[in-house]
Coordinates of C-alpha atoms in Angstrom, one line a residue:
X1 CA 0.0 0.0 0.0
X2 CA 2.5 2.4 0.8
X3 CA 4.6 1.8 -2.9
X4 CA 1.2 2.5 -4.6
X5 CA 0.7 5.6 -2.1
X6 CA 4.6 6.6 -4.0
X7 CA 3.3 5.5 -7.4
X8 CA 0.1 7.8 -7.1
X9 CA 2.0 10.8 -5.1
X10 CA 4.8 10.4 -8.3
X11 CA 1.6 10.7 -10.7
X12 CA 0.4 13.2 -8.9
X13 CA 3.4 16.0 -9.1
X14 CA 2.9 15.4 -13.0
X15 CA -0.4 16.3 -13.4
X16 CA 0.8 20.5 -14.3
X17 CA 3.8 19.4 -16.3
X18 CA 2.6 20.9 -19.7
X19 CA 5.0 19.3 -22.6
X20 CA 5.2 20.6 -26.6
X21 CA 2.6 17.3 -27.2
X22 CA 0.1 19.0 -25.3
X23 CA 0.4 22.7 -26.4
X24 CA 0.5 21.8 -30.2
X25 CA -1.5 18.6 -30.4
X26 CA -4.1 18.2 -27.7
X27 CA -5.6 21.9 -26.6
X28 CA -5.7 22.4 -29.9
X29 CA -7.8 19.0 -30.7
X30 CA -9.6 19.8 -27.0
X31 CA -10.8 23.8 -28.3
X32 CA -11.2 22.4 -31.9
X33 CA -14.1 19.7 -30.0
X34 CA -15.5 22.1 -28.1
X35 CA -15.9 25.2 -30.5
X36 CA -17.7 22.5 -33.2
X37 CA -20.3 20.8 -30.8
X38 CA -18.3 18.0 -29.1
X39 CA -19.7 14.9 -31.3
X40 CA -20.7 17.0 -34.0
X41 CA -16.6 18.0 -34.5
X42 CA -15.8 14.2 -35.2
X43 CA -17.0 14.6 -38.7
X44 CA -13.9 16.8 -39.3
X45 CA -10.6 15.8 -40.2
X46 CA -8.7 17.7 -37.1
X47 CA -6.2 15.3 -35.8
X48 CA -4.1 12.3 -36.4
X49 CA -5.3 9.3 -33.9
X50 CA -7.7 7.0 -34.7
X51 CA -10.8 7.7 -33.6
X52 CA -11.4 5.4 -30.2
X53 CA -9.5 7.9 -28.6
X54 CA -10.7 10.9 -30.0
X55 CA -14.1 9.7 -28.5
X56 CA -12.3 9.8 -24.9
X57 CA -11.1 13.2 -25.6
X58 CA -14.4 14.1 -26.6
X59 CA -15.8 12.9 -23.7
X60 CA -13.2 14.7 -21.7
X61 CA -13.6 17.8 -23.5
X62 CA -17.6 17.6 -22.9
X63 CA -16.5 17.3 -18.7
X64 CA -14.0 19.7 -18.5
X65 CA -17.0 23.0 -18.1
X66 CA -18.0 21.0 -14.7
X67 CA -15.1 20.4 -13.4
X68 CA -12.4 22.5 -11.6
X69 CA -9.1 23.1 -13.8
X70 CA -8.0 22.3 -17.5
X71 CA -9.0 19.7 -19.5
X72 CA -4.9 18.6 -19.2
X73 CA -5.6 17.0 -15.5
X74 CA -8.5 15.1 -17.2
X75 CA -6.5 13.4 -20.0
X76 CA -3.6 12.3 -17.7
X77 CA -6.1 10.9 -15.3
X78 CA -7.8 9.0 -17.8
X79 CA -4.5 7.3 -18.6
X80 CA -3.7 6.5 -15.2
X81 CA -6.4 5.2 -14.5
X82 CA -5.5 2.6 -17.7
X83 CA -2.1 2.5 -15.7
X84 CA -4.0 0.5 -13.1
X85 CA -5.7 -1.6 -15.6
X86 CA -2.0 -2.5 -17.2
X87 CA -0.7 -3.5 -13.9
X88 CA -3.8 -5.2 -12.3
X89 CA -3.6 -7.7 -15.8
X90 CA 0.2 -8.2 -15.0
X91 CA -0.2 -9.2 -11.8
X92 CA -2.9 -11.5 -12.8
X93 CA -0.5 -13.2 -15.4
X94 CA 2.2 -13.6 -12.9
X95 CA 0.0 -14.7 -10.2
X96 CA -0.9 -17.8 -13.1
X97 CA 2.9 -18.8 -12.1
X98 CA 3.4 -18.3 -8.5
X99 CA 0.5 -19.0 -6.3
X100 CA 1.7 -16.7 -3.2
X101 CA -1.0 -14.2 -4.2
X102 CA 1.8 -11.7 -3.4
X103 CA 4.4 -12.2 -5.8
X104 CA 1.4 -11.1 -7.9
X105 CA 0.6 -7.9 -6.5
X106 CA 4.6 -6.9 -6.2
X107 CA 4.7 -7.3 -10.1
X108 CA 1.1 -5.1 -10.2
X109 CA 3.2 -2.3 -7.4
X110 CA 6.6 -2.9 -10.2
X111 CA 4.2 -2.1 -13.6
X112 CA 3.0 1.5 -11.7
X113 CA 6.5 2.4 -10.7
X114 CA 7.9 1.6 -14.1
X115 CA 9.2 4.9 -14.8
X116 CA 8.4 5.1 -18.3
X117 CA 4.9 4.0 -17.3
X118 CA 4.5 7.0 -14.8
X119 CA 6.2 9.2 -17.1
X120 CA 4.3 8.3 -20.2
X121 CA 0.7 9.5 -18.8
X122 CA 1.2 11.6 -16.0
X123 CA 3.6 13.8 -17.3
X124 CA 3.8 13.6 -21.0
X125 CA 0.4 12.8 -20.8
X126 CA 0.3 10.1 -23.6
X127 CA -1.8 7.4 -24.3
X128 CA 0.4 4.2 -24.4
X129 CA -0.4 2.3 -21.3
X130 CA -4.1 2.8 -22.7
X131 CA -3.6 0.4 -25.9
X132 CA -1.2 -1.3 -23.9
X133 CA -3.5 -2.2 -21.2
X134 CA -5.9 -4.3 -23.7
X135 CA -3.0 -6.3 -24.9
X136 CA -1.9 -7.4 -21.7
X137 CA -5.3 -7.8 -21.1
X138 CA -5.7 -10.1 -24.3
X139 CA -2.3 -11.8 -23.2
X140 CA -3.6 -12.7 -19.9
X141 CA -7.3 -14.1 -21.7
X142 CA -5.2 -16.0 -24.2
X143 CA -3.0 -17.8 -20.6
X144 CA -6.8 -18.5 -19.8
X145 CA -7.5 -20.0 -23.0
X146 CA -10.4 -17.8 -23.5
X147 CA -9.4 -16.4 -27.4
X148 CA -13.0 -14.7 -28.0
X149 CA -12.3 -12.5 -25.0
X150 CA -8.4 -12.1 -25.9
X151 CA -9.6 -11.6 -30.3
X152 CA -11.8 -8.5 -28.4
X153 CA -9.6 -7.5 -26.1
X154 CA -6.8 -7.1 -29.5
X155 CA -9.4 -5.5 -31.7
X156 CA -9.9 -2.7 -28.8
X157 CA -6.3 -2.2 -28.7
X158 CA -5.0 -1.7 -32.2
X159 CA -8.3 0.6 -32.8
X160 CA -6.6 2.5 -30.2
X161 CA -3.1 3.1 -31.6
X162 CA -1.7 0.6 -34.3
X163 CA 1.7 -0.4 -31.7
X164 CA -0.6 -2.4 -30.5
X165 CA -0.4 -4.5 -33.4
X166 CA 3.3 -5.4 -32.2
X167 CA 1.7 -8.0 -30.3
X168 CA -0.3 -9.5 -33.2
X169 CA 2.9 -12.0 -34.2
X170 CA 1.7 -14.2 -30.7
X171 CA -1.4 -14.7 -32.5
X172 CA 0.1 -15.6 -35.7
X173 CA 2.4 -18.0 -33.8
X174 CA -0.5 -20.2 -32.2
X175 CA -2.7 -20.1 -35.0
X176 CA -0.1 -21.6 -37.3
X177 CA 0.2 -23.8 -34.2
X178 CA -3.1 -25.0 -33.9
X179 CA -3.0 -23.6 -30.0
X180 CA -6.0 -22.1 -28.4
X181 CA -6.5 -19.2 -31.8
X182 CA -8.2 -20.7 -34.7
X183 CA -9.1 -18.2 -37.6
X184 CA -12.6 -17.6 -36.7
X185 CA -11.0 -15.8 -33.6
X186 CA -9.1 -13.1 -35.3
X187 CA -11.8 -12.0 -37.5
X188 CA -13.4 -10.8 -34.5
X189 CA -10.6 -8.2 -34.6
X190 CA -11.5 -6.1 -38.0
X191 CA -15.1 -6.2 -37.0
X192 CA -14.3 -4.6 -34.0
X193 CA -11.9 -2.4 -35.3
X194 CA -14.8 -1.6 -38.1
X195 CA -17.4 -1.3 -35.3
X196 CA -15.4 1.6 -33.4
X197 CA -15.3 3.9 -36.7
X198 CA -19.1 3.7 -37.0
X199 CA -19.5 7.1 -34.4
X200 CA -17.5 9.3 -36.5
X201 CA -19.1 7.9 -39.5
X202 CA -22.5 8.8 -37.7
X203 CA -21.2 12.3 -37.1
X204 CA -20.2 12.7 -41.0
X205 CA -17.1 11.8 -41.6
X206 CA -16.5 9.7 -45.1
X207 CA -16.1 5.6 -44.0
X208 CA -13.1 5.8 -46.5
X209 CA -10.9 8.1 -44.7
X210 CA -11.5 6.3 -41.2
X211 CA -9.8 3.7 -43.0
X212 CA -7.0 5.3 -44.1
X213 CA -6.0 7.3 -41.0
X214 CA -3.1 4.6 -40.1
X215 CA -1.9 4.2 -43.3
X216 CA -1.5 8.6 -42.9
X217 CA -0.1 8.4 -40.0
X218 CA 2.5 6.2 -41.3
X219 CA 3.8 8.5 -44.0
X220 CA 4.2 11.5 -41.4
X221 CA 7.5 10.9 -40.3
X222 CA 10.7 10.9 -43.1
X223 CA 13.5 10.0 -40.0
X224 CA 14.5 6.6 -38.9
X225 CA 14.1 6.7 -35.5
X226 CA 12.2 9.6 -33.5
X227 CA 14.2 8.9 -30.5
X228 CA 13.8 5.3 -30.3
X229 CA 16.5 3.4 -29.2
X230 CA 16.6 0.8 -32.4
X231 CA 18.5 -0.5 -34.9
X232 CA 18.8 2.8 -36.8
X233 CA 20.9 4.4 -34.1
X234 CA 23.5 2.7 -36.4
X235 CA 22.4 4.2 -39.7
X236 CA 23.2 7.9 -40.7
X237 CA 22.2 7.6 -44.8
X238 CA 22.2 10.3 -47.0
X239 CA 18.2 11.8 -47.6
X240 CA 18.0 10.5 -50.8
X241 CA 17.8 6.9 -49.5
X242 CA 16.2 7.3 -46.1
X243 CA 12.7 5.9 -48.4
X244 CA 14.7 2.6 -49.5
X245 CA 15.9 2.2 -46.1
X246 CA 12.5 2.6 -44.5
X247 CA 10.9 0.8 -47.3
X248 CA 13.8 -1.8 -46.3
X249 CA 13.5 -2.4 -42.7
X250 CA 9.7 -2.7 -43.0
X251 CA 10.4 -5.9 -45.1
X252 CA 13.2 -7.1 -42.8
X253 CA 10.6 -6.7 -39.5
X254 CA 8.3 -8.8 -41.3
X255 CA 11.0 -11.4 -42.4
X256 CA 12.3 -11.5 -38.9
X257 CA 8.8 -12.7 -37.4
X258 CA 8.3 -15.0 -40.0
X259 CA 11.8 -16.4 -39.0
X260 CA 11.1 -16.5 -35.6
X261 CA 7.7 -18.0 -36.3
X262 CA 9.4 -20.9 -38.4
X263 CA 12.2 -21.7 -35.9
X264 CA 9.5 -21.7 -33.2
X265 CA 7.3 -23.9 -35.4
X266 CA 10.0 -26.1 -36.4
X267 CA 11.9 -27.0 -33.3
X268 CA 8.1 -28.2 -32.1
X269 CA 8.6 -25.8 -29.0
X270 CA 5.9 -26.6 -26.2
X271 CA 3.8 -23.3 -26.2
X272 CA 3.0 -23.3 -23.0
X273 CA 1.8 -20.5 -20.6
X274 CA 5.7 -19.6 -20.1
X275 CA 6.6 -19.4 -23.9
X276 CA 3.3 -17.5 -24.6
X277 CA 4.4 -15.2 -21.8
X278 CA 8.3 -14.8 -23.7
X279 CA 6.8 -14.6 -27.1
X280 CA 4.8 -11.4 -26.1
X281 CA 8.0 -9.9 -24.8
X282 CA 10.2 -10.7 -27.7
X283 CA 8.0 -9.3 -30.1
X284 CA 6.9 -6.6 -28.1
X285 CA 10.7 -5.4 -28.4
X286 CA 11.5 -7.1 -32.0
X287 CA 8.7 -5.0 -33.7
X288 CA 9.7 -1.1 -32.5
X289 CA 13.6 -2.5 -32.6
X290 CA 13.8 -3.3 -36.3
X291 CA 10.8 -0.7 -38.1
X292 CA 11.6 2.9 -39.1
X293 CA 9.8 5.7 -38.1
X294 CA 9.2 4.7 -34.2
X295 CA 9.3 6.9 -31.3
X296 CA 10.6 6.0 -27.7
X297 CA 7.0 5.5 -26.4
X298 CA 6.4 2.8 -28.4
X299 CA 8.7 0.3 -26.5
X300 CA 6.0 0.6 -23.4
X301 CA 4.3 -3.1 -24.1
X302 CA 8.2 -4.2 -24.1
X303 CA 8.9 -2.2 -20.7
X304 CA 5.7 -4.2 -19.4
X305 CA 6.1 -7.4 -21.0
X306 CA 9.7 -8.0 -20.0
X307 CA 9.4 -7.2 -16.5
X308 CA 6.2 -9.9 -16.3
X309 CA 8.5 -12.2 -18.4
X310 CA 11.0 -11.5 -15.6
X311 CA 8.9 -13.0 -12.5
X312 CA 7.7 -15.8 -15.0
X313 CA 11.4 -16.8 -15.4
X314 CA 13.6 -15.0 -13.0
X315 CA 16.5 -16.9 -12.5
X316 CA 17.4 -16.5 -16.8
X317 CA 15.7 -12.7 -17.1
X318 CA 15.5 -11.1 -14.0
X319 CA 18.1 -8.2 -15.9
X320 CA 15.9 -7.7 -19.0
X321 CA 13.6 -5.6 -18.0
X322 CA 16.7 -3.1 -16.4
X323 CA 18.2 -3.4 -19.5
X324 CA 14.9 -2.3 -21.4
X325 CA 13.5 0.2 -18.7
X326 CA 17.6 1.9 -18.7
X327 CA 17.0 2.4 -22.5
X328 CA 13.2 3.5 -22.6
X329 CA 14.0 6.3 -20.0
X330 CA 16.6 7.5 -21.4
X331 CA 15.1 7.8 -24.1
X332 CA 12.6 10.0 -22.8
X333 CA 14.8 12.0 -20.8
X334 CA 15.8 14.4 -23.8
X335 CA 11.9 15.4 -24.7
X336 CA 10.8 15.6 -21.1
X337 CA 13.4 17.4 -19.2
X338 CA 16.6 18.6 -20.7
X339 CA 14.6 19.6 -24.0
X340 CA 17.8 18.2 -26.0
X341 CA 17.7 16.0 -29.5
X342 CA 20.1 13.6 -27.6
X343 CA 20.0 11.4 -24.8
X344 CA 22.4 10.8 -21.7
X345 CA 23.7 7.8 -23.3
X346 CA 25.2 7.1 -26.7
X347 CA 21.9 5.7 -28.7
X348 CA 23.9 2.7 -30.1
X349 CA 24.9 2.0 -26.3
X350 CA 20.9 2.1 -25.4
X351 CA 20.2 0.3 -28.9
X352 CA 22.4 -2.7 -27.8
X353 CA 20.7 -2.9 -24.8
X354 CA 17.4 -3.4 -26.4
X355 CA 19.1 -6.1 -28.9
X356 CA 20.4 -7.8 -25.9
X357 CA 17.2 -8.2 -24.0
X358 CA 15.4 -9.5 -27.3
X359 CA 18.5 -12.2 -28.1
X360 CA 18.4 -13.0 -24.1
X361 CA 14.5 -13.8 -24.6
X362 CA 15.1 -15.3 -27.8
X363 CA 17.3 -17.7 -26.7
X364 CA 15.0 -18.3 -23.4
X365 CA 11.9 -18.9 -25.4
X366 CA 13.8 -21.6 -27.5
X367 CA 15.8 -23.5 -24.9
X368 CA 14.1 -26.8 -24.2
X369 CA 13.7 -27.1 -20.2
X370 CA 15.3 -31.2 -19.1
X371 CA 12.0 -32.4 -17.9
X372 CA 10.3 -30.8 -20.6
X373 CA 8.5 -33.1 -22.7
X374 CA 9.4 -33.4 -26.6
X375 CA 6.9 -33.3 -28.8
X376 CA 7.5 -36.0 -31.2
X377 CA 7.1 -35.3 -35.1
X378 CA 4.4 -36.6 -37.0
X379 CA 5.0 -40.1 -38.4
X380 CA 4.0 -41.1 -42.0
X381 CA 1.2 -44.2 -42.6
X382 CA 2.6 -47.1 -42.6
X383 CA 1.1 -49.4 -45.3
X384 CA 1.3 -52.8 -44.0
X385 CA 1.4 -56.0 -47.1
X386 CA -0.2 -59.5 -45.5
X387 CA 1.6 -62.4 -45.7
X388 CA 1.0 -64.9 -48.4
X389 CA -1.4 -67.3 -47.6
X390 CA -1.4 -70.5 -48.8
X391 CA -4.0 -71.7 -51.7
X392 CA -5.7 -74.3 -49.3
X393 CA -5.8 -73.0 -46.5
X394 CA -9.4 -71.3 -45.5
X395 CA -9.7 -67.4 -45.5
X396 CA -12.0 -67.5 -42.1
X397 CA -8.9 -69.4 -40.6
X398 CA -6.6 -67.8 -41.5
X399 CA -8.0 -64.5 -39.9
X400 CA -8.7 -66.7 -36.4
X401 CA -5.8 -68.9 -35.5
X402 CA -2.7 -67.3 -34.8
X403 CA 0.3 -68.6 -37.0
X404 CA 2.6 -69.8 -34.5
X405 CA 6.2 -67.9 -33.6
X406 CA 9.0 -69.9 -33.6
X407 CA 9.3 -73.5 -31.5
X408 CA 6.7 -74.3 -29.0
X409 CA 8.2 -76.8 -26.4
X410 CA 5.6 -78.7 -24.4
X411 CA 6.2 -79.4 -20.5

């Protein structure tokens, strides 16, 4: 009780930081909902996020007349509160490993005093642990083998914010699998995702350019990295090949899950509740570590995932999620507080610590445990020929009496 009294009071000095986010992206969206009647203002084409969130802010715009204060206090509450949600899910997932109902809640207490995850809302006042908390959420439905729940739980998310699809690879993996997804679960996904536009489309807005507000979104950005710590804190290339390189690395992200989805597939690994657990945190670093164009927010489902990964296994990982949460926040540092383009460690230095933590849970999700049992491959028919049998001897006796084996001695 008294770390989440320090997780709350931490939150709680946040709540007047203004950052540049706020001043030239969300008053302006905030004013733009009020001065065009709230609901009536989601017909326009005023901001960038898709439109599950716009509803909150809509919603929070519409409160902020009756309450005290700015509408700021409101949007950083909302994603605490989603701060909660993130860490009540990971104490549930790690309380599916250790019974002691405590080693749960001390995972829950580690989520909120994350510092990326009390940076990210309560000061910066972003809106990552609120797309995160629905795929840890999904994770933890998917441990219960519950996939319409999880499907939902997914669709919610990446309607959200589409980092949420970084997650989307553990699906792939246990549908390829045949474990607890079958197809008929992820189609839940698009009709949820199609469901959440219908509002806007309601207010005015054309269906058609609710559907192409993530593929926008991804041509905003020309630079590499946005001050994520990733591979391309080793690349400096001249502009006129920064669009082969990003066209590039998009391809190589997507050859690197299928890889990992093969080698998984092929060396018949057990996908258990552990490796379910290891896949989400590999891929929730593999995804923003190898594409273009990310921003240092977008590692939170790693900074979550590795740290429940870490109680699931914490004799092999207990150091992945310090090696993840080191690079994440300093990361953040430079935008939040010393208003600088670099951080207070070399990016390739904070870049190799993200490699490390994936190849460390890599190389945990793959290693085969002694008393683990080996799946064994898949034998071919075997077409048995019958014995000649000879021309005068009966068919029904043939099938009745037992030919005997070898010398029978009597006595």
């Amino acid at each position: 009780m008294a770390l989440i009294g320090v997780a709350a009071a931490i939150r709680w000095v946040g709540f007047s930081n203004e950052t540049g986010d706020w001043v030239s992206f969300l008053r302006p969206w905030s004013i733009y909902i009020a001065e065009n009647g709230y609901f009536g203002a989601l017909a326009d084409e005023f901001a960038n996020y898709n439109m599950p969130y716009l509803y909150l802010l809509t919603a929070l715009t519409w409160l902020d007349p009756h309450v005290p204060g700015t509408v700021l206090p409101l949007i950083k509450l909302s994603s605490v509160f989603f701060d909660a949600v993130t860490a009540f899910y990971a104490a549930r997932i790690v309380g599916l490993r250790w019974p002691d109902r405590r080693v749960g809640l001390i995972a829950g207490v580690g989520v909120l005093l994350l510092p990326t995850v009390v940076l990210n809302g309560s000061w910066w006042g972003q809106c990552d642990t609120v797309y995160t908390a629905f795929t840890v959420a999904g994770v933890y439905y998917l441990l219960r083998e519950r996939p319409w729940l999880a499907a939902l739980l997914f669709g919610i998310g990446v309607s959200i914010k589409l980092q949420a699809f970084f997650l989307f690879p553990v699906l792939f993996v246990l549908l390829m699998a045949g474990r607890i997804i079958k197809l008929r679960h992820l189609l839940v996904i698009p009709a949820v995702f199609l469901g959440l536009l219908v509002p806007a489309w309601l207010a005015g807005r054309p269906f058609r350019d609710l559907l192409m507000i993530y593929a926008e979104q991804g041509g905003q950005y020309d630079a590499l990295t946005l001050g994520a710590p990733s591979i391309y804190a080793f690349v400096n290339p001249q502009p006129q090949f920064l669009s082969l390189i990003r066209t590039g690395g998009l391809v190589f992200t997507v050859a690197a899950v299928l890889v990992l989805t093969y080698v998984v597939l092929i060396r018949r690994t057990v996908l258990d509740a552990k490796r379910i657990v290891l896949l989400a945190a590999a891929f929730s670093i593999l995804a923003p570590f190898l594409l273009p164009g990310m921003h240092e927010r977008y590692f939170m489902q790693a900074d979550v995932f590795t740290l429940i990964a870490a109680f699931w296994v914490p004799v092999r990982l207990w150091f992945v999620p310090l090696l993840v949460q080191v690079a994440s926040i300093s990361s953040y540092i430079p935008y939040l507080f010393i208003a600088r383009a670099n951080p207070p460690m070399d990016k390739r230095i904070l870049a190799l610590m993200m490699f490390a933590s994936l190849l460390v849970l890599v190389i945990t999700l793959l290693r085969r445990d002694p008393a683990e049992p080996v799946v064994p491959r898949q034998a071919a028919p075997v077409t048995r020929v019958p014995e000649p049998r000879p021309a005068d001897e009966p068919e029904t006796l043939s099938l009745l009496v037992p030919k005997p084996v070898g010398n029978t001695i009597a006595g």
